[in-house]
Coordinates of C-alpha atoms in Angstrom, one line a residue:
Chain A
M188 CA 0.0 0.0 0.0
S189 CA 1.5 3.4 -1.0
R190 CA 1.9 6.2 1.5
T191 CA -0.9 8.2 -0.1
S192 CA -3.3 5.3 0.1
R193 CA -2.3 4.6 3.7
N194 CA -2.9 8.2 4.7
F195 CA -6.2 8.1 2.9
V196 CA -7.3 5.0 4.8
L197 CA -6.2 6.5 8.1
A198 CA -7.9 9.8 7.4
Y199 CA -11.0 8.0 6.4
I200 CA -11.1 6.0 9.6
F201 CA -10.4 9.0 11.7
L202 CA -12.8 11.4 10.0
V203 CA -15.6 9.1 8.9
G204 CA -15.5 5.9 10.9
L205 CA -15.0 7.4 14.4
P206 CA -17.7 10.0 14.0
L207 CA -20.1 7.3 12.9
I208 CA -19.4 5.4 16.1
G209 CA -20.0 8.6 17.9
L210 CA -23.3 9.0 16.1
A211 CA -24.4 5.5 17.2
G212 CA -23.6 6.5 20.8
V213 CA -25.6 9.8 20.5
L214 CA -28.6 8.0 19.2
R215 CA -28.4 5.4 22.0
S216 CA -28.0 7.9 24.8
G217 CA -30.7 10.2 23.3
R218 CA -33.4 7.6 23.7
H219 CA -33.5 8.3 27.4
L220 CA -34.3 12.0 26.9
A221 CA -37.7 13.2 27.7
A222 CA -39.4 15.8 25.6
P223 CA -42.4 17.9 26.6
V224 CA -45.8 16.3 26.3
S225 CA -47.3 16.8 22.9
V226 CA -50.3 19.2 22.8
D227 CA -49.9 20.2 19.2
G228 CA -53.0 19.9 17.0
T229 CA -56.7 20.6 16.9
W230 CA -58.7 20.3 20.0
K231 CA -62.5 19.9 20.2
V232 CA -63.6 21.8 23.3
E233 CA -66.8 21.0 25.3
A234 CA -68.2 22.7 28.3
V235 CA -68.3 20.8 31.5
S236 CA -71.8 21.3 33.0
S237 CA -71.6 22.8 36.4
G238 CA -75.0 24.3 36.8
K239 CA -73.7 27.8 36.3
T240 CA -73.7 29.5 32.9
S241 CA -71.2 32.1 31.9
T242 CA -72.4 35.3 30.3
C243 CA -69.0 36.3 28.9
A244 CA -68.8 36.6 25.1
A245 CA -65.4 35.0 25.3
V246 CA -66.9 31.7 26.3
S247 CA -69.1 31.5 23.1
T248 CA -66.0 32.4 21.0
F249 CA -64.0 29.7 22.8
L250 CA -66.7 27.1 22.1
S251 CA -67.6 28.2 18.6
A252 CA -64.6 26.5 16.9
P253 CA -61.9 24.0 17.7
V254 CA -58.8 25.3 19.5
V255 CA -55.6 24.9 17.5
I256 CA -52.3 24.6 19.3
S257 CA -49.0 25.0 17.5
Q258 CA -46.2 23.7 19.6
S259 CA -42.5 24.2 19.7
G260 CA -41.2 22.5 22.8
R261 CA -42.7 24.4 25.7
N262 CA -43.7 27.4 23.6
L263 CA -47.2 27.4 22.2
V264 CA -49.3 29.4 19.9
V265 CA -53.0 28.9 20.7
T266 CA -55.6 29.9 18.1
F267 CA -59.2 30.4 18.9
G268 CA -62.4 31.2 17.0
N269 CA -61.3 29.9 13.6
G270 CA -58.1 32.0 13.5
R271 CA -59.7 35.2 14.9
S272 CA -57.3 35.2 17.8
A273 CA -53.9 33.7 18.1
V274 CA -52.0 34.1 21.4
P275 CA -48.8 32.8 22.8
G276 CA -48.9 30.2 25.5
A277 CA -46.7 28.0 27.6
L278 CA -46.5 24.4 28.7
E279 CA -45.4 23.9 32.3
D280 CA -45.1 20.2 33.0
N281 CA -48.4 18.9 31.7
S282 CA -50.3 22.2 32.1
V283 CA -51.2 24.5 29.2
K284 CA -51.3 28.2 30.2
T285 CA -52.3 31.1 28.1
S286 CA -54.0 34.4 28.4
I287 CA -56.7 35.5 26.0
P288 CA -57.7 39.1 25.5
V289 CA -61.5 39.3 25.6
D290 CA -64.3 41.8 25.0
G291 CA -66.8 41.3 27.7
D292 CA -70.6 41.7 27.3
S293 CA -72.1 45.1 27.5
G294 CA -71.7 46.5 30.9
T295 CA -68.7 44.3 31.8
Q296 CA -65.1 45.3 31.5
C297 CA -63.4 42.0 31.1
G298 CA -59.8 42.5 30.1
Q299 CA -58.5 39.0 29.7
A300 CA -59.2 35.4 30.3
I301 CA -56.7 33.0 31.8
L302 CA -56.7 29.5 30.4
T303 CA -55.3 26.7 32.5
S304 CA -55.6 23.1 31.6
V305 CA -54.0 19.8 32.5
V306 CA -53.1 17.3 29.8
D307 CA -53.4 13.6 30.4
P308 CA -50.2 12.3 28.8
K309 CA -51.4 8.7 28.8
S310 CA -54.7 9.2 27.1
S311 CA -55.3 8.3 23.5
P312 CA -56.7 10.3 21.9
R313 CA -55.0 12.9 24.1
V314 CA -57.4 14.8 26.4
M315 CA -57.1 17.8 28.6
S316 CA -59.4 19.5 31.1
G317 CA -59.2 22.9 32.6
Q318 CA -60.9 26.2 33.0
L319 CA -61.1 29.8 31.8
A320 CA -61.0 32.4 34.5
F321 CA -61.9 36.0 33.7
L322 CA -59.8 38.8 35.3
G323 CA -61.5 42.0 36.3
C324 CA -64.9 40.7 35.5
P325 CA -66.9 39.7 38.6
S326 CA -70.0 38.9 36.6
C327 CA -68.3 36.2 34.6
A328 CA -67.9 32.9 36.5
P329 CA -64.9 30.7 35.7
F330 CA -65.8 28.3 33.0
A331 CA -64.7 24.6 33.1
F332 CA -64.0 22.7 29.9
H333 CA -62.9 19.3 28.6
A334 CA -61.0 19.0 25.2
V335 CA -60.1 16.1 23.0
R336 CA -57.4 16.2 20.4
Q337 CA -58.6 15.4 16.9
P338 CA -56.8 12.9 14.8
K339 CA -54.3 14.3 12.3
T340 CA -55.2 14.1 8.6
Q341 CA -51.6 13.5 7.6
G342 CA -49.2 10.8 9.0
G343 CA -46.4 12.0 11.2
G344 CA -45.7 13.3 14.6
G345 CA -46.8 16.4 16.2
H346 CA -46.8 20.0 14.9
Chain B
M180 CA -62.9 25.3 -5.6
P181 CA -60.1 27.9 -5.4
N182 CA -61.0 31.5 -5.6
L183 CA -59.5 32.3 -9.0
F184 CA -59.2 36.0 -8.3
T185 CA -57.2 35.4 -5.1
L186 CA -55.0 32.7 -6.7
T187 CA -54.2 34.9 -9.7
L188 CA -53.5 37.8 -7.4
Q189 CA -51.2 35.6 -5.4
L190 CA -49.3 34.4 -8.5
A191 CA -48.9 38.0 -9.7
V192 CA -47.6 39.3 -6.4
V193 CA -45.3 36.4 -5.7
L194 CA -43.9 36.6 -9.3
A195 CA -43.3 40.4 -9.1
I196 CA -41.8 40.4 -5.6
C197 CA -39.5 37.4 -6.4
R198 CA -38.2 39.0 -9.6
V199 CA -37.6 42.4 -8.0
V200 CA -35.8 41.0 -4.8
G201 CA -33.9 38.5 -6.9
E202 CA -32.6 41.3 -9.1
L203 CA -31.7 43.4 -6.1
F204 CA -29.7 40.4 -4.7
R205 CA -28.0 39.8 -8.0
R206 CA -26.8 43.4 -7.9
I207 CA -25.0 42.7 -4.5
H208 CA -23.3 39.7 -6.1
Q209 CA -25.7 37.1 -4.6
P210 CA -27.3 34.3 -6.7
K211 CA -30.8 35.4 -7.7
V212 CA -32.3 32.3 -5.9
V213 CA -31.1 33.7 -2.5
G214 CA -33.1 36.9 -3.2
E215 CA -36.2 34.8 -4.2
M216 CA -35.9 32.8 -0.9
F217 CA -35.7 36.1 0.9
A218 CA -38.7 37.4 -1.0
G219 CA -40.7 34.4 0.2
I220 CA -39.9 35.2 3.8
M221 CA -40.9 38.8 3.2
L222 CA -44.4 37.7 2.0
G223 CA -45.0 35.6 5.1
P224 CA -45.9 36.4 8.8
S225 CA -42.3 37.5 9.4
L226 CA -42.7 40.7 7.5
L227 CA -45.9 41.3 5.5
G228 CA -48.1 39.6 8.2
W229 CA -46.3 41.6 10.9
I230 CA -46.4 45.1 9.4
A231 CA -49.7 44.8 7.4
P232 CA -51.7 41.9 8.9
H233 CA -54.9 42.9 7.0
A234 CA -53.2 43.1 3.6
S235 CA -51.6 39.7 4.4
A236 CA -54.9 38.2 5.4
Y237 CA -56.5 39.6 2.2
L238 CA -53.7 38.3 0.0
F239 CA -53.1 35.0 1.6
P240 CA -56.3 33.9 3.3
T241 CA -55.9 30.6 5.1
S242 CA -58.5 28.9 2.9
S243 CA -56.4 29.6 -0.2
L244 CA -53.1 28.2 1.0
G245 CA -53.9 24.6 0.0
F246 CA -54.1 25.6 -3.6
L247 CA -50.9 27.6 -3.4
N248 CA -49.2 24.7 -1.8
A249 CA -50.4 22.2 -4.4
L250 CA -49.1 24.4 -7.3
S251 CA -45.8 25.0 -5.5
Q252 CA -45.4 21.2 -4.9
V253 CA -45.9 20.5 -8.6
G254 CA -43.0 22.9 -9.2
V255 CA -40.8 21.2 -6.7
V256 CA -41.6 17.8 -8.2
V257 CA -40.4 19.0 -11.6
F258 CA -37.4 20.8 -10.0
M259 CA -36.3 17.6 -8.2
F260 CA -36.6 15.7 -11.5
L261 CA -34.2 18.4 -13.0
V262 CA -31.8 18.1 -10.1
G263 CA -31.7 14.3 -10.6
L264 CA -31.2 14.8 -14.3
N265 CA -28.1 16.9 -13.6
I266 CA -26.5 14.3 -11.4
N267 CA -24.3 12.1 -13.5
P268 CA -23.4 8.8 -11.7
G269 CA -20.7 8.3 -14.2
E270 CA -18.9 11.4 -13.1
L271 CA -19.1 10.3 -9.4
K272 CA -17.2 7.1 -10.2
K273 CA -14.3 9.2 -11.4
E274 CA -13.8 10.9 -8.0
S275 CA -10.3 11.1 -6.7
H276 CA -9.3 10.2 -3.1
A277 CA -9.7 13.9 -2.2
A278 CA -13.3 14.0 -3.4
V279 CA -14.3 10.7 -1.8
L280 CA -12.9 11.8 1.6
T281 CA -14.2 15.3 1.3
S282 CA -17.7 14.3 0.3
H283 CA -18.0 11.6 3.0
V284 CA -16.6 13.9 5.7
S285 CA -18.9 16.7 4.5
I286 CA -21.8 14.4 5.3
T287 CA -20.6 12.8 8.5
A288 CA -19.2 15.9 10.2
P289 CA -22.3 18.0 10.1
F290 CA -24.5 14.9 10.6
V291 CA -22.7 13.9 13.9
L292 CA -22.5 17.5 15.2
A293 CA -26.2 17.9 14.4
A294 CA -27.0 14.7 16.4
F295 CA -25.0 16.1 19.3
L296 CA -27.0 19.4 19.0
A297 CA -30.2 17.3 18.9
L298 CA -29.4 16.1 22.4
Y299 CA -29.6 19.7 23.6
L300 CA -32.5 20.8 21.4
Y301 CA -34.8 17.8 21.6
P302 CA -36.1 18.5 25.1
R303 CA -36.4 22.2 24.3
L304 CA -37.9 22.4 20.8
S305 CA -39.6 19.1 20.3
D306 CA -42.3 17.0 22.0
D307 CA -43.0 13.4 22.9
S308 CA -44.8 12.6 19.7
V309 CA -41.4 12.6 17.9
A310 CA -38.9 9.9 18.7
F311 CA -35.4 11.2 19.5
T312 CA -33.9 9.0 16.8
S313 CA -36.1 10.5 14.1
F314 CA -35.4 14.0 15.4
A315 CA -31.6 13.5 15.5
L316 CA -31.5 11.8 12.1
F317 CA -33.6 14.6 10.5
M318 CA -31.4 17.3 12.0
G319 CA -28.4 15.4 10.7
S320 CA -29.7 15.1 7.1
A321 CA -31.0 18.7 7.1
M322 CA -27.6 20.0 8.1
S323 CA -25.5 17.8 5.9
I324 CA -27.3 18.7 2.6
T325 CA -25.6 20.9 0.0
A326 CA -27.6 22.8 -2.4
F327 CA -26.3 21.2 -5.6
P328 CA -28.2 23.7 -7.9
V329 CA -27.3 26.8 -6.0
L330 CA -23.7 25.7 -5.7
A331 CA -23.5 25.1 -9.4
R332 CA -25.1 28.5 -10.0
I333 CA -22.5 30.2 -7.8
L334 CA -19.7 28.4 -9.5
A335 CA -21.1 29.2 -13.0
E336 CA -21.6 32.9 -12.1
R337 CA -18.0 33.1 -10.9
D338 CA -16.8 31.2 -13.9
M339 CA -15.4 28.5 -11.6
L340 CA -17.3 25.4 -12.9
G341 CA -14.3 24.1 -14.8
S342 CA -11.7 24.7 -12.1
R343 CA -10.4 21.9 -10.0
L344 CA -12.2 23.4 -7.0
G345 CA -15.4 23.6 -9.0
T346 CA -15.2 20.0 -10.2
V347 CA -14.5 18.6 -6.8
A348 CA -17.2 20.7 -5.3
I349 CA -19.8 19.5 -7.8
A350 CA -18.9 15.9 -7.3
C351 CA -19.0 16.2 -3.5
A352 CA -22.3 18.1 -3.6
A353 CA -23.8 15.4 -5.8
V354 CA -22.7 12.6 -3.4
D355 CA -24.0 14.7 -0.4
D356 CA -27.4 15.1 -2.0
V357 CA -27.9 11.5 -3.0
T358 CA -26.8 10.4 0.5
G359 CA -28.9 13.1 2.2
W360 CA -32.0 12.1 0.3
C361 CA -31.5 8.4 1.0
I362 CA -31.2 9.2 4.8
L363 CA -34.3 11.4 4.6
A364 CA -36.2 8.6 2.8
Y365 CA -35.3 6.3 5.7
I366 CA -36.5 8.9 8.2
V367 CA -39.8 9.5 6.4
V368 CA -40.4 5.7 6.2
L369 CA -39.6 5.4 9.9
I370 CA -42.0 8.1 11.0
R371 CA -44.8 7.2 8.6
S372 CA -44.6 3.5 9.4
A373 CA -45.1 4.4 13.1
H374 CA -48.5 5.9 12.2
S375 CA -49.4 3.3 9.6
A376 CA -50.9 -0.2 9.8
T377 CA -48.4 -1.5 7.1
S378 CA -45.2 -3.1 8.5
I379 CA -42.0 -1.2 7.9
W380 CA -40.5 -4.3 6.3
W381 CA -43.1 -4.3 3.5
T382 CA -42.4 -0.6 2.9
V383 CA -38.6 -1.2 2.8
A384 CA -39.1 -4.3 0.5
G385 CA -41.4 -2.2 -1.8
I386 CA -38.8 0.6 -2.0
L387 CA -36.0 -1.8 -2.8
V388 CA -38.0 -3.5 -5.5
F389 CA -39.0 -0.1 -6.9
G390 CA -35.4 1.1 -6.8
L391 CA -34.0 -2.0 -8.5
A392 CA -36.7 -1.9 -11.2
M393 CA -36.0 1.8 -11.9
I394 CA -32.2 1.3 -12.1
H395 CA -32.0 -1.9 -14.0
G396 CA -35.3 -1.9 -16.0
V397 CA -36.8 1.5 -16.6
R398 CA -33.3 3.1 -17.1
R399 CA -32.8 1.0 -20.2
L400 CA -36.1 2.0 -21.6
L401 CA -35.4 5.6 -21.0
R402 CA -32.4 5.4 -23.4
G403 CA -35.0 5.5 -26.1
F404 CA -35.5 9.2 -25.4
A405 CA -31.8 9.9 -26.0
R406 CA -31.9 7.7 -29.2
V407 CA -34.8 9.7 -30.6
Y408 CA -33.1 13.0 -29.7
E409 CA -29.9 11.8 -31.3
K410 CA -31.7 10.9 -34.5
K411 CA -34.0 13.8 -34.9
G412 CA -32.4 16.5 -32.8
A413 CA -35.6 17.1 -30.9
L414 CA -38.3 15.3 -29.0
S415 CA -42.0 15.5 -30.0
E416 CA -44.6 17.0 -27.7
N417 CA -45.9 13.5 -27.2
L418 CA -42.5 12.3 -26.0
M419 CA -42.1 15.2 -23.7
A420 CA -45.6 14.5 -22.3
L421 CA -44.6 10.9 -21.8
M422 CA -41.5 11.9 -19.9
L423 CA -43.5 14.1 -17.6
L424 CA -46.0 11.3 -17.2
L425 CA -43.2 9.0 -16.1
V426 CA -42.0 11.6 -13.6
L427 CA -45.5 11.8 -12.1
A428 CA -45.9 8.0 -12.1
S429 CA -42.6 7.6 -10.3
S430 CA -43.5 10.3 -7.8
L431 CA -46.9 8.7 -7.2
L432 CA -45.3 5.3 -6.6
T433 CA -42.8 6.6 -4.0
E434 CA -45.6 8.4 -2.3
Y435 CA -47.7 5.2 -2.3
L436 CA -44.8 3.3 -1.0
G437 CA -44.6 5.6 2.0
I438 CA -41.7 7.8 1.2
H439 CA -42.4 11.1 -0.5
L440 CA -43.4 12.3 -4.0
L441 CA -40.1 14.1 -4.4
F442 CA -37.9 10.9 -4.1
G443 CA -39.6 9.4 -7.2
A444 CA -39.1 12.6 -9.2
F445 CA -35.4 12.8 -8.1
L446 CA -34.8 9.1 -9.0
M447 CA -36.5 9.4 -12.4
G448 CA -34.2 12.3 -13.2
A449 CA -31.1 10.5 -11.9
I450 CA -31.7 7.5 -14.2
M451 CA -32.4 9.5 -17.3
P452 CA -29.8 9.3 -20.1
K453 CA -26.8 11.6 -19.4
D454 CA -25.8 12.7 -22.8
H455 CA -24.9 16.4 -22.3
H456 CA -26.9 17.8 -25.2
F457 CA -29.9 15.7 -24.3
V458 CA -29.8 16.9 -20.7
R459 CA -29.5 20.5 -21.9
Y460 CA -32.5 20.0 -24.2
V461 CA -34.7 18.6 -21.5
L462 CA -33.6 21.3 -19.1
D463 CA -34.5 24.0 -21.6
R464 CA -38.0 22.5 -22.0
F465 CA -38.9 22.3 -18.4
E466 CA -36.8 25.0 -16.7
T467 CA -38.6 28.2 -17.7
I468 CA -42.0 27.7 -16.2
T469 CA -40.6 25.8 -13.2
V470 CA -38.0 28.4 -12.4
T471 CA -39.9 31.6 -13.2
L472 CA -43.3 30.7 -11.8
L473 CA -43.6 27.5 -9.8
L474 CA -40.4 27.7 -7.7
P475 CA -41.2 31.3 -6.5
L476 CA -44.6 29.9 -5.3
F477 CA -42.6 27.4 -3.3
F478 CA -40.5 30.2 -1.8
A479 CA -43.7 32.1 -1.0
F480 CA -45.3 29.1 0.6
T481 CA -42.2 28.4 2.6
G482 CA -42.2 32.0 3.7
L483 CA -45.8 31.8 4.8
R484 CA -44.8 28.9 7.0
T485 CA -41.8 30.7 8.4
N486 CA -42.6 32.9 11.3
I487 CA -39.5 34.6 12.6
G488 CA -41.7 35.9 15.4
L489 CA -41.6 32.4 16.9
V490 CA -37.9 32.8 17.5
K491 CA -38.6 35.1 20.4
G492 CA -36.3 36.1 23.3
P493 CA -32.6 35.7 23.8
Q494 CA -32.8 32.0 24.5
M495 CA -34.5 31.2 21.2
W496 CA -32.0 33.3 19.3
M497 CA -29.2 31.5 21.1
Y498 CA -30.6 28.2 19.8
C499 CA -30.8 29.7 16.3
A500 CA -27.1 30.9 16.6
L501 CA -26.1 27.5 17.8
I502 CA -27.8 25.9 14.8
I503 CA -26.0 28.2 12.4
F504 CA -22.7 27.6 14.2
V505 CA -23.0 23.8 14.2
A506 CA -24.2 23.7 10.6
T507 CA -21.2 25.9 9.5
A508 CA -18.6 24.2 11.6
G509 CA -19.7 20.8 10.4
K510 CA -20.0 21.5 6.8
L511 CA -17.4 24.2 6.2
G512 CA -15.0 23.0 8.8
G513 CA -15.4 19.3 8.0
S514 CA -15.0 19.8 4.2
T515 CA -12.0 22.1 4.6
L516 CA -10.2 19.8 7.0
A517 CA -10.8 16.7 4.8
S518 CA -9.7 18.3 1.6
W519 CA -6.7 19.8 3.3
L520 CA -5.7 16.5 4.7
S521 CA -6.1 15.0 1.2
G522 CA -3.4 17.3 -0.1
M523 CA -5.4 20.3 -1.3
P524 CA -3.8 23.7 -0.5
L525 CA -5.4 25.3 2.5
R526 CA -6.9 28.2 0.7
E527 CA -8.5 26.0 -2.0
A528 CA -9.7 23.6 0.8
A529 CA -11.3 26.6 2.6
G530 CA -13.0 27.6 -0.7
L531 CA -14.3 24.1 -1.1
G532 CA -15.6 24.1 2.4
T533 CA -17.4 27.4 1.8
L534 CA -19.0 26.1 -1.3
M535 CA -20.2 22.9 0.4
N536 CA -21.8 25.0 3.1
T537 CA -24.3 26.3 0.6
R538 CA -27.7 24.9 1.4
G539 CA -30.2 27.1 -0.3
L540 CA -33.3 25.7 -2.0
M541 CA -32.6 22.0 -1.2
E542 CA -32.6 22.8 2.5
L543 CA -36.0 24.5 2.2
V544 CA -37.3 21.4 0.4
I545 CA -36.1 19.1 3.2
L546 CA -37.4 21.4 5.9
N547 CA -40.8 21.5 4.4
I548 CA -40.9 17.7 4.4
G549 CA -39.8 17.8 8.0
L550 CA -42.6 20.2 9.0
D551 CA -45.1 18.2 7.0
I552 CA -44.3 14.9 8.7
G553 CA -44.1 16.6 12.1
V554 CA -40.5 15.8 12.9
I555 CA -39.7 19.5 13.5
S556 CA -41.7 22.2 15.3
P557 CA -42.7 25.5 13.6
A558 CA -40.1 27.4 15.7
L559 CA -37.3 25.0 14.8
F560 CA -38.4 25.2 11.1
S561 CA -38.1 29.0 11.2
M562 CA -34.6 28.7 12.8
M563 CA -33.5 26.2 10.2
V564 CA -34.8 28.5 7.4
I565 CA -32.7 31.3 8.9
M566 CA -29.7 29.0 8.9
A567 CA -30.3 28.0 5.2
L568 CA -30.5 31.7 4.3
F569 CA -27.5 32.6 6.3
T570 CA -25.3 29.8 5.0
T571 CA -26.3 30.4 1.4
F572 CA -25.9 34.1 1.7
M573 CA -22.4 33.9 3.2
T574 CA -21.0 31.8 0.4
T575 CA -20.2 34.5 -2.1
P576 CA -18.7 37.1 0.3
V577 CA -16.6 34.4 2.1
L578 CA -15.3 33.1 -1.2
R579 CA -14.3 36.6 -2.2
L580 CA -12.7 37.0 1.2
I581 CA -10.7 33.8 0.8
Y582 CA -9.7 34.4 -2.8
G583 CA -10.0 38.1 -3.5
K584 CA -9.0 38.9 -7.1
E585 CA -7.5 35.4 -7.4
M586 CA -11.0 34.0 -8.1
D587 CA -10.3 34.9 -11.8
E588 CA -7.1 32.9 -11.7
I589 CA -8.9 29.8 -10.5
A590 CA -11.3 30.2 -13.4
A591 CA -8.3 30.2 -15.7
S592 CA -7.0 26.8 -14.3
K593 CA -10.0 24.9 -15.7
I594 CA -9.6 21.1 -16.1
I595 CA -12.9 20.4 -17.9
A596 CA -14.0 21.5 -21.3
K597 CA -15.1 25.1 -21.6
P598 CA -18.3 24.3 -23.6
A599 CA -19.6 22.1 -20.9
A600 CA -19.0 24.8 -18.3
A601 CA -20.6 27.4 -20.6
A602 CA -23.7 25.2 -21.1
L603 CA -24.1 24.7 -17.3
N604 CA -23.6 28.4 -16.9
Q605 CA -26.9 29.1 -18.8
S606 CA -28.8 26.8 -16.5
Y607 CA -30.4 27.7 -13.2
V608 CA -31.0 24.2 -12.1
A609 CA -27.6 22.9 -13.3

């Protein structure tokens, strides 16, 4: 074997072979990593009957169309009312938290609603339950809801 | 039914903006395609949607995006066929030790570094619906790709296609693209099979049978096209339609087999006859409409999916910077080191590394597949698009920094025939 060929083989082993072994190690160790629970997708929201009825306009907007969540790790973009309102949200452990600006009914001065819900990571299809609480709006009672994630139309993971 | 007024308005706006921005970029010595990619981002939520949300909602209503996407995908299918058409397996066999080592290192270095980066990004930018293996492999293939068409375009514009540097760069980029697409095909199969009732082994067996049939069977039949061209100097409209039909059939088959439409189009191009004049003739027939109309739609659609607003806060920008750093260190650093160790002078090796770091349009194609199959999140998609723009944009100024006026001397040291380089020079896709 000539010196050039020997150098080529050595360089190949060092620059291609060893990194590939490293890659195998990375793929192996990465299997133990935990990523945030997936909440990405379209959620069908239903009211949980509690005997009380909310008069806030935000509730009807909230229930009028599925809620769409776009997820990037723990950062969320939550879209309500067929795209009329898209707000940033966050995922803390298994809890989705976001704040929605609302226009209250006449006579009320609702500034915003706080959405808090807990995702059941073991459920299939994935479900979450939580409530909308209205800030600065004594006439609007907190509203409890239950949501089920709709199956995706295209194969693949989340997002 | 699509709203024809909206669709036509979209076509007109996209075409106009892409031409104007492409021309502006050309004036600052950037390939036109970089400007068009940038124009696409401008039309999306990152700029138009941010400064004029009502105009954006009027021009690109959500209900219309499906049609825009369908049209742009047709463009990408034809584009991938043309990319495959330009790859000549015969040329790859002639590679020297330097090109073999450089091309393989230019894949493994960014791939492995990206996998290491995935260890950090997976818990931060992904979720539990995506397996780490899929995430890491996707990041690896997205970072190891080289934009073969943009690279050739840059070389052609600098008159460097025939230089030793240009020849090695083209060979390495071709190897990178073929390898990158094979890895991506594997990832798509892996992810889709996890959500499908069909066993992964049936899918793999189907793909193998399809690949073998294409390479050993269909390839021979395709020689008929070249024979007719050789005899008559042209192909009839019926034959051109047949060629397009074969591209579509191959695309449909790969989609049916569980990979992606684009793999079929790419493979059909790769097994087409490689006679230079025949390739040039086919390119001329398909290029104009694809490049002037359909690809800008793809840039616009990609721009509409790219929301730089999602890259919010110092932490997210730090992730983005890290992605750019790892992509550049892996590709530029790895290729430079390998070619230098193979005996290439350092300056020329750095030039090769810079060229290999060009990702451009091919990166956007891969990223869109990743977003479609859900392996990357919207924020990561936006960061990777920024990385693609950055690494493509930096190529020309860095090359000029490395070579200065000597770029002209490199062009003078051509080792392939001038007519071949001149022919490639005319081509956008080549």
